[in-house]
Short mmCIF file of C-alpha atoms in Angstrom, two decimals:
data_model
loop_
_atom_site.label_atom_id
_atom_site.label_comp_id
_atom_site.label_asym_id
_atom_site.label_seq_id
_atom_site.Cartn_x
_atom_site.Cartn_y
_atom_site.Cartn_z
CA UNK A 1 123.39 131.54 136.94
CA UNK A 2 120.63 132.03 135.06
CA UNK A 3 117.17 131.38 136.81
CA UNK A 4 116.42 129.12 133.37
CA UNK A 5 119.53 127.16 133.71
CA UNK A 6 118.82 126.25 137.34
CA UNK A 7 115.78 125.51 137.21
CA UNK A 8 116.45 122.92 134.44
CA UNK A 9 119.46 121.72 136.47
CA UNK A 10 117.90 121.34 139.47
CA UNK A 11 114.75 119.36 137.87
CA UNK A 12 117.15 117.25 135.62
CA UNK A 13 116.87 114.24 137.43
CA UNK A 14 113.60 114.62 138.29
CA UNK A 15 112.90 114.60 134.31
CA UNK A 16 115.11 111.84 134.00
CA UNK A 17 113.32 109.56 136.37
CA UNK A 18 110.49 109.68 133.77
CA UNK A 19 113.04 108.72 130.89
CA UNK A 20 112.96 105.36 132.63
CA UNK A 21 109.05 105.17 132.54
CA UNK A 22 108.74 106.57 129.17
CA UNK A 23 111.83 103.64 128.18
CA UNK A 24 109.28 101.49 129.88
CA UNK A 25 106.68 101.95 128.17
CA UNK A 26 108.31 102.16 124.52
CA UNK A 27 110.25 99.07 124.92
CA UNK A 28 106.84 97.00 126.44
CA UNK A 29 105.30 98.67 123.72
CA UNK A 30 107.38 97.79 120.75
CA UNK A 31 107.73 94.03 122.08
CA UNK A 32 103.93 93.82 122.52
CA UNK A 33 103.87 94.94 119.09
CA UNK A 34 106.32 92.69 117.74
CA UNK A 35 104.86 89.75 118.83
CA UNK A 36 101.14 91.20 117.31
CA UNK A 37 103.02 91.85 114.19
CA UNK A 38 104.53 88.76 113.73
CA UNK A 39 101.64 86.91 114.73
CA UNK A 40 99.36 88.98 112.28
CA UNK A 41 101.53 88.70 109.57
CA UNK A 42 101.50 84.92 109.37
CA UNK A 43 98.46 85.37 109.29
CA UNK A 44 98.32 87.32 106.45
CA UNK A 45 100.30 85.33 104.37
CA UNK A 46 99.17 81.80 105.72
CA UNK A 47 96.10 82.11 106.95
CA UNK A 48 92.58 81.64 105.59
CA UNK A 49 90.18 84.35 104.51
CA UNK A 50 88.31 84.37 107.83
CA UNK A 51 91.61 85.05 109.65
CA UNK A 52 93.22 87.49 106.82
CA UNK A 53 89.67 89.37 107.09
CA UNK A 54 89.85 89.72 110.82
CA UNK A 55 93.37 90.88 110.92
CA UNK A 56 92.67 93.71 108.08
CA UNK A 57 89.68 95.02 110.44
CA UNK A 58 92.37 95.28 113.15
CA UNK A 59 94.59 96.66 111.23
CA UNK A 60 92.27 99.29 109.94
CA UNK A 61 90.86 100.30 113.22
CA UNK A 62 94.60 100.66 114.80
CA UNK A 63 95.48 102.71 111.77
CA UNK A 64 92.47 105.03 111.62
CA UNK A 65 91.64 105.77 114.98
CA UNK A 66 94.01 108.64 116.69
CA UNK A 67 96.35 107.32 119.29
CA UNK A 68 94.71 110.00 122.28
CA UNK A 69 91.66 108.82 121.23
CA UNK A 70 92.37 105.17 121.84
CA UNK A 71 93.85 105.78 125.14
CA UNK A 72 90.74 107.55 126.27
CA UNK A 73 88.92 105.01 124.84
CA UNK A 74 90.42 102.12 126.41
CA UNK A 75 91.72 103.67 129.91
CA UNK A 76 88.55 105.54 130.43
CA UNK A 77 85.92 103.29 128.60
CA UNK A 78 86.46 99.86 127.39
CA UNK A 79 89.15 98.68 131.03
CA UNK A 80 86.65 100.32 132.99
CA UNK A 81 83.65 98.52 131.28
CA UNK A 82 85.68 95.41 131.99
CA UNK A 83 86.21 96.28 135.23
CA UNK A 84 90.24 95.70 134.94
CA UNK A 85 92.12 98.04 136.84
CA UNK A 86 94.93 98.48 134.87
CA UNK A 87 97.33 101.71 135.69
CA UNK A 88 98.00 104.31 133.25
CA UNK A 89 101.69 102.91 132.53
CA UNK A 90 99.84 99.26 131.66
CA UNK A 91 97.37 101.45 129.93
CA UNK A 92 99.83 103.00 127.27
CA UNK A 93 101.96 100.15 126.75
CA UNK A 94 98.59 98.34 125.67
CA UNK A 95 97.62 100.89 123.43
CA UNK A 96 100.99 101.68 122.10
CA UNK A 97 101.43 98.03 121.52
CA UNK A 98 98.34 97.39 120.07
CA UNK A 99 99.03 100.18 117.38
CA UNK A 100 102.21 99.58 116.55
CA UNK A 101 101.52 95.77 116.21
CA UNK A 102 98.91 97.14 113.15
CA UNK A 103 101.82 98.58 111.38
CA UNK A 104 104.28 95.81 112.31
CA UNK A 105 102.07 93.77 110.72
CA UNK A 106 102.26 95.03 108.04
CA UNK A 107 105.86 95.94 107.59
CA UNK A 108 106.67 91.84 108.30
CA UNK A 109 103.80 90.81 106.07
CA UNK A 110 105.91 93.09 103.30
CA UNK A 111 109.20 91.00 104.29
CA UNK A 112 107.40 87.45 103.79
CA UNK A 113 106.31 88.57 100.72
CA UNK A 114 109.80 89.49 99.56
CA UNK A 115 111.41 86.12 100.81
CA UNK A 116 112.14 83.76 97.22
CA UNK A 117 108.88 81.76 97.69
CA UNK A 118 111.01 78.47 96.54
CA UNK A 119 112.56 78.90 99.94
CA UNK A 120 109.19 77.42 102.15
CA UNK A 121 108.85 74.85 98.86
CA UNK A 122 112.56 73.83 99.98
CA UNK A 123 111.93 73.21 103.55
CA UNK A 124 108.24 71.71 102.97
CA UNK A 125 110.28 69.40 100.16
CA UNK A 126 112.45 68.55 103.38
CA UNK A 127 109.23 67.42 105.58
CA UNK A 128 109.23 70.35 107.49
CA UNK A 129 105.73 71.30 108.46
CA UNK A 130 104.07 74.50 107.44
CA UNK A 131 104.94 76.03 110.98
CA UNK A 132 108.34 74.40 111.67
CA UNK A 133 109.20 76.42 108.19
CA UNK A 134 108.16 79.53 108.99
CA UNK A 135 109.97 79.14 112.41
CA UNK A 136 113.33 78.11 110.90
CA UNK A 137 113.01 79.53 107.54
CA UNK A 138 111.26 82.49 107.71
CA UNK A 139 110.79 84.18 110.36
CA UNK A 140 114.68 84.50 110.76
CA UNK A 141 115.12 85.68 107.44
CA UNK A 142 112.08 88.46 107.81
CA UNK A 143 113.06 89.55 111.41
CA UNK A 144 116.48 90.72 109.93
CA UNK A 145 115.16 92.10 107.19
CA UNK A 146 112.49 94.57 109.10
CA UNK A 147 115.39 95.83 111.36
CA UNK A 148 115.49 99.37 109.69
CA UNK A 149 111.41 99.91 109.54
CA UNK A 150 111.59 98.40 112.90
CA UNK A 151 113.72 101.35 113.60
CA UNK A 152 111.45 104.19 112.17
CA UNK A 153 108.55 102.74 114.18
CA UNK A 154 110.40 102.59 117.51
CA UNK A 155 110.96 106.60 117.02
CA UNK A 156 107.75 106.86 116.28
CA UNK A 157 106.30 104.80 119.44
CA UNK A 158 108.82 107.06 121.19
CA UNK A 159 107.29 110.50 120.44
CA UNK A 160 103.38 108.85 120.66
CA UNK A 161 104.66 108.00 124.43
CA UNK A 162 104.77 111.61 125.42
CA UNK A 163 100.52 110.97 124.82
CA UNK A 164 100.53 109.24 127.96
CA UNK A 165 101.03 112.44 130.20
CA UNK A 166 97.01 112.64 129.18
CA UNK A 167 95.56 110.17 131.28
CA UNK A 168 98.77 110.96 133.72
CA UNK A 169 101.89 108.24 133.26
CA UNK A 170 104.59 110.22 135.56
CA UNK A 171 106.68 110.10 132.34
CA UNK A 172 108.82 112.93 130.64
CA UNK A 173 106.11 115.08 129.54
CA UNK A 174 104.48 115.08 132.49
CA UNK A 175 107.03 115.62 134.48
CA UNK A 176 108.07 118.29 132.37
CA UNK A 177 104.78 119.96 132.57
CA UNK A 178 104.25 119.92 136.13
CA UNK A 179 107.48 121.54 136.82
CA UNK A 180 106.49 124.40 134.02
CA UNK A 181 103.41 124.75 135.69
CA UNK A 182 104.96 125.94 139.08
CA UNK A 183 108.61 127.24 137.87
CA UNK A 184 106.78 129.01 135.12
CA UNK A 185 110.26 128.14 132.85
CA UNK A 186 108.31 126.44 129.98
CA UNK A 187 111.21 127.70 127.54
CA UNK A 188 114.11 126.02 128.93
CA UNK A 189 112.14 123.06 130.37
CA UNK A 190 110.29 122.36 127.33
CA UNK A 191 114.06 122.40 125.70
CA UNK A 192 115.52 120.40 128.17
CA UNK A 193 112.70 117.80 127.94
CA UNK A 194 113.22 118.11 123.73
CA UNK A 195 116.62 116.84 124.18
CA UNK A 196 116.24 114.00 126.01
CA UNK A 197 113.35 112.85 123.97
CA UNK A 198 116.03 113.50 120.92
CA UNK A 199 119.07 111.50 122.88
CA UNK A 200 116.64 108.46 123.43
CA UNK A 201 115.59 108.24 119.65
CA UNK A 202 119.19 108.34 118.61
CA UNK A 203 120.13 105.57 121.14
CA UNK A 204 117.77 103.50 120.27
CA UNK A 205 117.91 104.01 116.29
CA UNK A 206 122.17 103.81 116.82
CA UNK A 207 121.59 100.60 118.76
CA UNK A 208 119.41 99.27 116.27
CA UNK A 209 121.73 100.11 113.20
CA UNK A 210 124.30 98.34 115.33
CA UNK A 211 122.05 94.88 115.59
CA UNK A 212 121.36 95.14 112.47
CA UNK A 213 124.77 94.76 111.11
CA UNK A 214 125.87 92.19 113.77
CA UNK A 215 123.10 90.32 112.37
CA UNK A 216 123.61 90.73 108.89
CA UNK A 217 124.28 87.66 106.44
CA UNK A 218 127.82 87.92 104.85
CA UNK A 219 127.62 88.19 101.31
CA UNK A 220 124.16 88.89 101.16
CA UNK A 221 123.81 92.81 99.98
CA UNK A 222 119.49 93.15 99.98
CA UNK A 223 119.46 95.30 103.30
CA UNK A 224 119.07 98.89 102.65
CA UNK A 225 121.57 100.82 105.78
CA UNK A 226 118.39 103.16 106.45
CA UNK B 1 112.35 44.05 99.83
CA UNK B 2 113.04 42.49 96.00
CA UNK B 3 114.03 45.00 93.65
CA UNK B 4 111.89 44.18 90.71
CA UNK B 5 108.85 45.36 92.41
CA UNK B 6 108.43 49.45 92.33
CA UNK B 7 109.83 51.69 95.13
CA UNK B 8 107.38 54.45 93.31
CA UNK B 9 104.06 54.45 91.27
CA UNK B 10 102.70 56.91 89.73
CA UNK B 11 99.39 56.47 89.22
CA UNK B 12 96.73 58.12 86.49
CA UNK B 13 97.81 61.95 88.23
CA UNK B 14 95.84 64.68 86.94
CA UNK B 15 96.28 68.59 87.94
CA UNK B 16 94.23 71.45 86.75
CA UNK B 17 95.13 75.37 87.71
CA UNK B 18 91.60 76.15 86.84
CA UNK B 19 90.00 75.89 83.26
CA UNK B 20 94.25 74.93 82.53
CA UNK B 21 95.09 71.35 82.41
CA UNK B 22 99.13 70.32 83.27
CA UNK B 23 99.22 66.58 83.77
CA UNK B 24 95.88 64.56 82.37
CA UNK B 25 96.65 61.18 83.73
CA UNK B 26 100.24 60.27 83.90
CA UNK B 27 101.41 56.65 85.58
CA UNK B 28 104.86 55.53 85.81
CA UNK B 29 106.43 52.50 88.02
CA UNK B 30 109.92 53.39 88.99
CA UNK B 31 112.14 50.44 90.31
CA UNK B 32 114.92 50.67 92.82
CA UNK B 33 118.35 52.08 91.43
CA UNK B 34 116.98 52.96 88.21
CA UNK B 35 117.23 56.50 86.60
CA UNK B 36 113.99 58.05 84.32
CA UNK B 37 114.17 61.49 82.70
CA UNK B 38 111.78 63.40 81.69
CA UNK B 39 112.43 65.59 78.63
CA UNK B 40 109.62 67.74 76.70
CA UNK B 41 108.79 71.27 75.29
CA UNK B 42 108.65 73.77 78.61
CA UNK B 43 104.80 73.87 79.61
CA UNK B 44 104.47 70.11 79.41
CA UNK B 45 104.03 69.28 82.89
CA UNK B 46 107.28 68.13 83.35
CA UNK B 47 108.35 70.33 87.11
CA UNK B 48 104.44 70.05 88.20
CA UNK B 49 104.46 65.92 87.67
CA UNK B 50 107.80 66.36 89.85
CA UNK B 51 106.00 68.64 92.50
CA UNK B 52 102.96 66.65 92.88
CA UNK B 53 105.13 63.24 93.75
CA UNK B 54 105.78 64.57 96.62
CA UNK B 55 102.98 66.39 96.82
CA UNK B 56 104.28 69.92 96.61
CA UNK B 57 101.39 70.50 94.65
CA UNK B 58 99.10 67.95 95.71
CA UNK B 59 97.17 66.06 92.44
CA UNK B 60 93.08 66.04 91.79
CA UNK B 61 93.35 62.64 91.17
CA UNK B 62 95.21 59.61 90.96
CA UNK B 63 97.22 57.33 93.60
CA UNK B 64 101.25 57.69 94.51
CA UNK B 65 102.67 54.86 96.26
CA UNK B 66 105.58 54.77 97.73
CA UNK B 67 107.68 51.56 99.22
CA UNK B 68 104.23 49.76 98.79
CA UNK B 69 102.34 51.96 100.69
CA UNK B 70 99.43 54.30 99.38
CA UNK B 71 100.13 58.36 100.10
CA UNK B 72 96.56 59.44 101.52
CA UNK B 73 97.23 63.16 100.02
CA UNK B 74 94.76 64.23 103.21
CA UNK B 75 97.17 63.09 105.87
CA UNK B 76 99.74 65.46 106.66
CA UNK B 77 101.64 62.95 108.32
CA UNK B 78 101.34 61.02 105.22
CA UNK B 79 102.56 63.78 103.29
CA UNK B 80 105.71 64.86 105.53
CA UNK B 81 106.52 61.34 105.55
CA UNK B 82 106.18 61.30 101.99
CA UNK B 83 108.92 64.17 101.48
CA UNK B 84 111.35 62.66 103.53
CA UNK B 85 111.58 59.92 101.62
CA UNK B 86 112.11 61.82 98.13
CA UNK B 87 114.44 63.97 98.11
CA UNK B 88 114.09 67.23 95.64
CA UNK B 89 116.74 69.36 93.71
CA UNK B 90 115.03 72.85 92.39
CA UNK B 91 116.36 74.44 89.15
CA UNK B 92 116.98 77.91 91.46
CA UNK B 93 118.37 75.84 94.02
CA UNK B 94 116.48 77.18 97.23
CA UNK B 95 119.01 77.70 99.50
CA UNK B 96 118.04 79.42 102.97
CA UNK B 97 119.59 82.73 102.70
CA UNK B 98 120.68 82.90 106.34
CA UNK B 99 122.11 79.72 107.11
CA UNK B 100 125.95 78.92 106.27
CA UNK B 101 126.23 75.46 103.61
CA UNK B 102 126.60 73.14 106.72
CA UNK B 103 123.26 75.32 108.45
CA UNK B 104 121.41 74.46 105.25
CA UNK B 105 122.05 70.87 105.18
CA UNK B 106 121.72 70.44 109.78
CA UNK B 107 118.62 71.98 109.85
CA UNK B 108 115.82 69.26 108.50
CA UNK B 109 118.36 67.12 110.16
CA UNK B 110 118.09 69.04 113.53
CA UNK B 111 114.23 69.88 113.22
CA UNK B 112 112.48 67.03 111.37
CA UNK B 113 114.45 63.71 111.94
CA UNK B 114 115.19 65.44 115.26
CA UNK B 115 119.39 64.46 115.43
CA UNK B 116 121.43 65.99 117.82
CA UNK B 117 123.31 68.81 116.47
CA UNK B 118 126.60 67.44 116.93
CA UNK B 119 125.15 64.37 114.80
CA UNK B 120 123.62 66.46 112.23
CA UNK B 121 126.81 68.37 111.69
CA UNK B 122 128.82 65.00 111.62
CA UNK B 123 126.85 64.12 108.67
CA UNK B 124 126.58 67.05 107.05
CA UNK B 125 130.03 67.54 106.32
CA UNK B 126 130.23 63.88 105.07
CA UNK B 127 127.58 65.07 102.12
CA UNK B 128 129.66 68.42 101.53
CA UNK B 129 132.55 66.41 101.16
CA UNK B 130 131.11 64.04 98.58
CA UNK B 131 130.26 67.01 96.72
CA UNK B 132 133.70 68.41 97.12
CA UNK B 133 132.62 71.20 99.08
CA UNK B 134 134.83 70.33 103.05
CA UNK B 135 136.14 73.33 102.64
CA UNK B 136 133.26 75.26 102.11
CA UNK B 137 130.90 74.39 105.07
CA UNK B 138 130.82 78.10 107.16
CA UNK B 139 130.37 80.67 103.58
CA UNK B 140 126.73 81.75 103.47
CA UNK B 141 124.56 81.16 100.04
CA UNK B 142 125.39 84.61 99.01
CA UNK B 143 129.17 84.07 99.22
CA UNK B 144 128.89 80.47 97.41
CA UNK B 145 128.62 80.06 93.16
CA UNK B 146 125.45 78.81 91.42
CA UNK B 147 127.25 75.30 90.83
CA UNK B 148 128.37 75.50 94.39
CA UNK B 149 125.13 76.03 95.75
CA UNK B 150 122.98 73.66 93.63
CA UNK B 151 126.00 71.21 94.95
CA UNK B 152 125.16 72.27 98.36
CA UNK B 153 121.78 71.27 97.87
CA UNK B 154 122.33 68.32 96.81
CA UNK B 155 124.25 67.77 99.59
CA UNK B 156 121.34 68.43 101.91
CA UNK B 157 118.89 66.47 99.87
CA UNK B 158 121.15 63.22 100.34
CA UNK B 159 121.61 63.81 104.32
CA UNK B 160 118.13 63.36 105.06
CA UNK B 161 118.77 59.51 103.28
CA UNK B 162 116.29 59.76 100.52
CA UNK B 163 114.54 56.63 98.77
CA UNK B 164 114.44 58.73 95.78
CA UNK B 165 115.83 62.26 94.69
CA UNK B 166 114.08 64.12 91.78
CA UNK B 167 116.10 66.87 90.25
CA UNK B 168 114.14 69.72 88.42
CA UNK B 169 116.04 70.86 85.59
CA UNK B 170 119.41 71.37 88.06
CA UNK B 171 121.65 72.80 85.59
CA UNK B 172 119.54 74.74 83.90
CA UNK B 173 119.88 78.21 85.82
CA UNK B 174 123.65 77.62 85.69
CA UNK B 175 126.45 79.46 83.86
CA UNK B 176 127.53 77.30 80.95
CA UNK B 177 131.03 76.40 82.82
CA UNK B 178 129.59 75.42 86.16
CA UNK B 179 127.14 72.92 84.52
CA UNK B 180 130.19 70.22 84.71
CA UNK B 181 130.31 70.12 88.31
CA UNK B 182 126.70 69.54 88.84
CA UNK B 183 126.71 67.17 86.55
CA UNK B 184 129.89 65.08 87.67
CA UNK B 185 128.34 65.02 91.42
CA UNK B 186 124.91 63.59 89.47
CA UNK B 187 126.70 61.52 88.02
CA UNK B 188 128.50 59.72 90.71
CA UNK B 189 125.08 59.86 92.25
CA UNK B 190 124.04 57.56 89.30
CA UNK B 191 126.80 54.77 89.87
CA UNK B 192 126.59 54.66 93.26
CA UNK B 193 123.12 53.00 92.33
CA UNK B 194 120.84 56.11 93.61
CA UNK B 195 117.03 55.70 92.12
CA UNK B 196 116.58 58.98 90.79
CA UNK B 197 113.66 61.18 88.17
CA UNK B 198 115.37 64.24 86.67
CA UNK B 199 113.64 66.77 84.65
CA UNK B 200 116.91 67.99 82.34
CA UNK B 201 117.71 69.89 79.24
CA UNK B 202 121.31 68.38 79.29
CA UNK B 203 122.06 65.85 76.60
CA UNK B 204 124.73 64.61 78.64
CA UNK B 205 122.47 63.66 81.50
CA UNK B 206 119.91 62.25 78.81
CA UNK B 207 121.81 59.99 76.52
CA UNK B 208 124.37 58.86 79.26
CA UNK B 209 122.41 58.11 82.34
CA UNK B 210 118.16 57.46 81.24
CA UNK B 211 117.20 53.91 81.86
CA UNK B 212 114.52 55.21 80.48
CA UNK B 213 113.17 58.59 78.86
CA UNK B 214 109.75 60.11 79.55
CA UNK B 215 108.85 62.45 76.83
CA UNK B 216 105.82 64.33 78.12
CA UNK B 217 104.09 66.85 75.81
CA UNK B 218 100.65 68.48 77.19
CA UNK B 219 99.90 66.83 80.25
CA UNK B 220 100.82 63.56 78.59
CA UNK B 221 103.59 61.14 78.34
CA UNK B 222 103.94 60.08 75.00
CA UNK B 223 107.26 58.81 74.71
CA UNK B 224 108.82 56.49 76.39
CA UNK B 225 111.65 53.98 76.15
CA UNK B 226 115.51 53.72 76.74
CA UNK B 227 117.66 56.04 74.97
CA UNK B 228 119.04 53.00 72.97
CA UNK B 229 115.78 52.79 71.35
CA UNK B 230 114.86 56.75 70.96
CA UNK B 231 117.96 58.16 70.43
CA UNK B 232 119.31 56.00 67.75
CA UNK B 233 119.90 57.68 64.23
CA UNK B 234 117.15 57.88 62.00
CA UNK B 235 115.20 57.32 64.20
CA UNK B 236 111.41 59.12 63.48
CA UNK B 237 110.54 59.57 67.22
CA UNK B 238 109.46 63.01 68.72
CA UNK B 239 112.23 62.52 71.59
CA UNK B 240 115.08 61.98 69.03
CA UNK B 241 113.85 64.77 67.07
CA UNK B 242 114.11 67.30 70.28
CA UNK B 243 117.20 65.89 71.31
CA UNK B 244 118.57 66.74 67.78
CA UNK B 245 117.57 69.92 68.31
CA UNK B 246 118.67 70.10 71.75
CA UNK B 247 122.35 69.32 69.83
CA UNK B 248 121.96 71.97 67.33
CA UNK B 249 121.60 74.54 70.03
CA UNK B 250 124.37 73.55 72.37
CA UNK B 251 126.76 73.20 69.06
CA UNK B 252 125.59 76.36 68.38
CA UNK B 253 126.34 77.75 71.87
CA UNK B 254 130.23 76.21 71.94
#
C-alpha cells in the first residue's frame, strides 16, 4: 500500500474526531445566528429608528470586517479585555454566530418583506397583538420561506469553520495540519480532509432540502427548490 | 341593553396621510341588527373610514364608541378589545398562507380568547359549515378558490362572536361566478339579524340589504338615506346616479 493511502487511513479517525467539533461549532453557530437573525429582523421591520439604526451598524461591522480578523479580535482582544475565559471552540461559535446572524438578518428581513402585508392587518383585525402576530403569523411563514438561503449560509459557516484551526479549535483543519506537519503527506491528507469537508456540506444542504419539503404548504408554489 | 340606542358611533373622524386628506369629519350611529353601506367613487375614504373603526389605522381626531363605551385610541388594550368586537372581511381576503381553513379560523380562537384547542376546533367547524365549507376544513389557502377563501374568512371573522362585522368591498377581487356564493353567505348573515357596515360595488348587496346607504365622496358623507328613498327612479341624487351607472356596467359585463 501506498505510504499516502496509509497514512490517510491510519489518521482517518483521528480527522474524523474533529468532524464532530467542526459539526459543533457550525450547528452552535448557525442556531446562534438564527436566533440573532430573527431577532434583528423584527427589528428591522418593526422596530423604531433607534433600533433599525443600531441593527444596520451591526450588520455593517459583521459584514465588513474579515472573519480571521474577528476571531483575533475577540479571542485575543475584546474576551481577554473582559476577562472571560472562553475556549477557542466557544470562541468560534461566537464569532461564527455573530456573523452569520448579520446576514440572517438580513435574508429574514427580505422574507417579512415579501409576506402579503394584509396578512399582520388580518391578525391585528383579530386582536392579536403586534408580537402574538408575528409569532403565529409570521415568523412561521418567513422561517419556511428562508429554508434554501438558510442552506447556502450553513455551507458557508461550514468552510469559515476551518478558520478556527487559527487560534487552535482541534477541528478538521487542524487536525489535518498537524498530521501533515509530521507525516509530511500534505497531498493526500489535504484530499482526504477536502472530502469530508465536501460530505458534510452535502449532508447538511440534502437534509435541509429534505425539511424544506416536509415543511412545505400544499398548494402553495412561491418556494424556489434551490 | 335596548336596541334603539347605538352599538357604534362614529364620531367627527378625520385622517390625513400627510398634506392628503381621506376622511374630514365623518359621524355615523349604527344600531343593533341594522345593515349601512357605504358606496362612492374609489378614493373616497370608504376602506380607510372602515380601517380606522377599528382602528387599523388609528384617526387624528374624533371619538368611536363602542357598546357605550369610549375607545381611548392610546390604550392598546382598548384597541385589541376594540377588534374583537368588530369583526373585518378584506377585499383580498387575508388568509394565513400556512394554516389549513380550520388553522385560520382556531388560531385568534387559540391565541387571543385563549380556548382550548379542542374548543376552538369545535367551533370552527360550526362557522365552516354555515358557510358550506365541512368538507373543506384541512385544504390550505393555496388549494381553496377566491369565493372559498373569502367564505373562509368569513367564517373566522364570525368565530371570534363579533358585535359588528365590516366587509371591505368582499366580492370585489372575485371572479364574476364566485361572487354568488359570497354573497348568499352575506346574505344569510343579514337575516339572521347580524349588525353589519359593508363597503360594496354589488348592486345586489346595495338595493337588497342597506337600511341605509352612505354615499361618501372626498372624505365626506354626503348621501345618506335608505335605498327606498335614493334609489327610486328619477330620482336626482348622486347615489342613484352611480348606482345607474353601476347597472350599465354590470349589464354591460353579462
Amino acid at each position: 500500500m501506498p505510504i499516502a493511502l496509509s497514512t490517510v487511513i491510519d489518521s482517518l479517525p483521528y480527522l474524523l474526531q474533529g468532524s464532530f467539533i467542526t459539526a459543533g461549532i457550525v450547528v452552535s453557530a448557525m442556531l446562534l445566528g438564527l436566533v440573532i437573525g430573527v431577532c434583528m429582523a423584527v427589528g428591522l421591520v418593526f422596530g423604531n429608528k433607534c433600533i433599525q439604526y443600531s441593527i444596520t451598524i451591526y450588520i455593517w461591522i459583521f459584514r465588513g470586517v474579515p472573519v480571521v480578523v474577528l476571531l483575533f479580535l475577540f479571542y485575543f482582544g475584546l474576551f481577554n479585555f473582559l476577562e472571560l475565559n472562553f475556549s477557542a471552540f466557544t470562541s468560534v461559535t461566537i464569532v461564527l454566530g455573530m456573523t452569520t446572524g448579520a446576514y440572517q438578518a438580513n435574508i429574514f428581513r427580505g422574507a417579512i418583506l415579501s409576506l402579503p402585508q394584509g396578512q399582520f392587518k388580518a391578525a391585528s383585525a383579530l386582536g392579536m397583538s403586534n408580537s402574538q402576530a408575528i409569532r403565529n403569523i409570521i415568523l412561521p411563514q418567513i422561517l419556511r420561506m428562508s429554508i434554501p438561503a438558510w442552506s447556502n449560509e450553513y455551507s458557508i459557516i461550514l468552510k469559515d469553520s476551518a478558520l478556527a484551526f487559527v487560534i487552535g479549535a482541534p477541528e478538521i483543519m487542524a487536525r489535518t495540519q498537524f498530521v501533515a506537519s509530521r507525516t509530511y503527506q500534505h497531498l493526500s491528507l489535504y484530499i482526504a480532509a477536502g472530502i469530508i469537508y465536501f460530505l458534510l456540506t452535502w449532508a447538511g444542504v440534502i437534509a435541509l432540502r429534505k425539511l424544506e419539503q416536509s415543511l412545505r404548504i400544499p398548494g402553495y408554489t412561491h418556494h424556489g427548490s434551490n | 341593553m335596548n336596541d334603539s340606542s347605538p352599538i357604534l358611533r362614529v364620531n367627527n373622524i378625520t385622517k390625513s396621510f400627510g398634506d392628503n386628506t381621506i376622511l374630514n369629519g365623518v359621524s355615523f350611529d349604527l344600531v343593533k341588527g341594522e345593515i349601512k353601506v357605504l358606496i362612492g367613487p374609489s378614493g373616497g375614504g370608504k376602506s380607510t373610514l372602515l380601517q380606522c373603526i377599528n382602528c387599523l389605522v388609528v384617526p387624528d381626531s374624533g371619538d368611536i364608541e363602542l357598546e357605550n363605551e369610549q375607545i381611548d385610541f392610546s390604550s392598546k388594550q382598548d384597541l385589541y378589545s376594540l377588534r374583537q368586537r368588530v369583526g373585518m372581511i378584506f377585499q383580498d381576503f387575508n388568509l394565513f398562507d400556512h394554516l389549513t381553513a380550520l388553522g385560520n379560523i382556531t388560531i385568534a380562537l387559540r391565541k387571543v380568547k385563549k380556548i382550548s384547542k379542542k374548543d376552538a376546533e369545535q367551533r370552527a367547524r360550526v362557522e365552516l359549515e354555515q358557510v358550506g365549507l365541512g368538507d373543506k376544513e384541512d385544504l390550505y389557502p393555496a388549494q381553496l378558490s377566491g369565493g372559498q377563501k373569502q367564505r373562509v374568512a368569513i367564517a373566522r371573522a364570525l368565530a371570534m362572536d363579533p358585535k359588528i362585522l365590516m366587509l371591505d368591498e368582499p366580492t370585489s377581487a372575485l371572479d364574476p361566478e364566485l361572487i354568488g356564493e359570497v354573497i348568499a353567505v352575506i346574505k344569510a348573515l343579514a337575516h339572521k339579524g347580524m349588525t353589519m357596515v359593508m363597503a360594496t360595488h354589488q348592486i345586489s348587496l346595495i338595493s337588497g340589504l342597506a337600511d341605509e346607504i352612505l354615499f361618501m365622496e372626498q372624505g365626506n358623507i354626503v348621501e345618506q338615506g335608505p335605498p327606498s328613498l335614493l334609489l327610486t327612479s328619477g330620482n336626482s341624487s348622486k347615489t342613484q346616479g352611480f348606482c345607474d351607472r353601476l347597472n350599465e356596467l354590470s349589464e354591460v359585463e353579462a
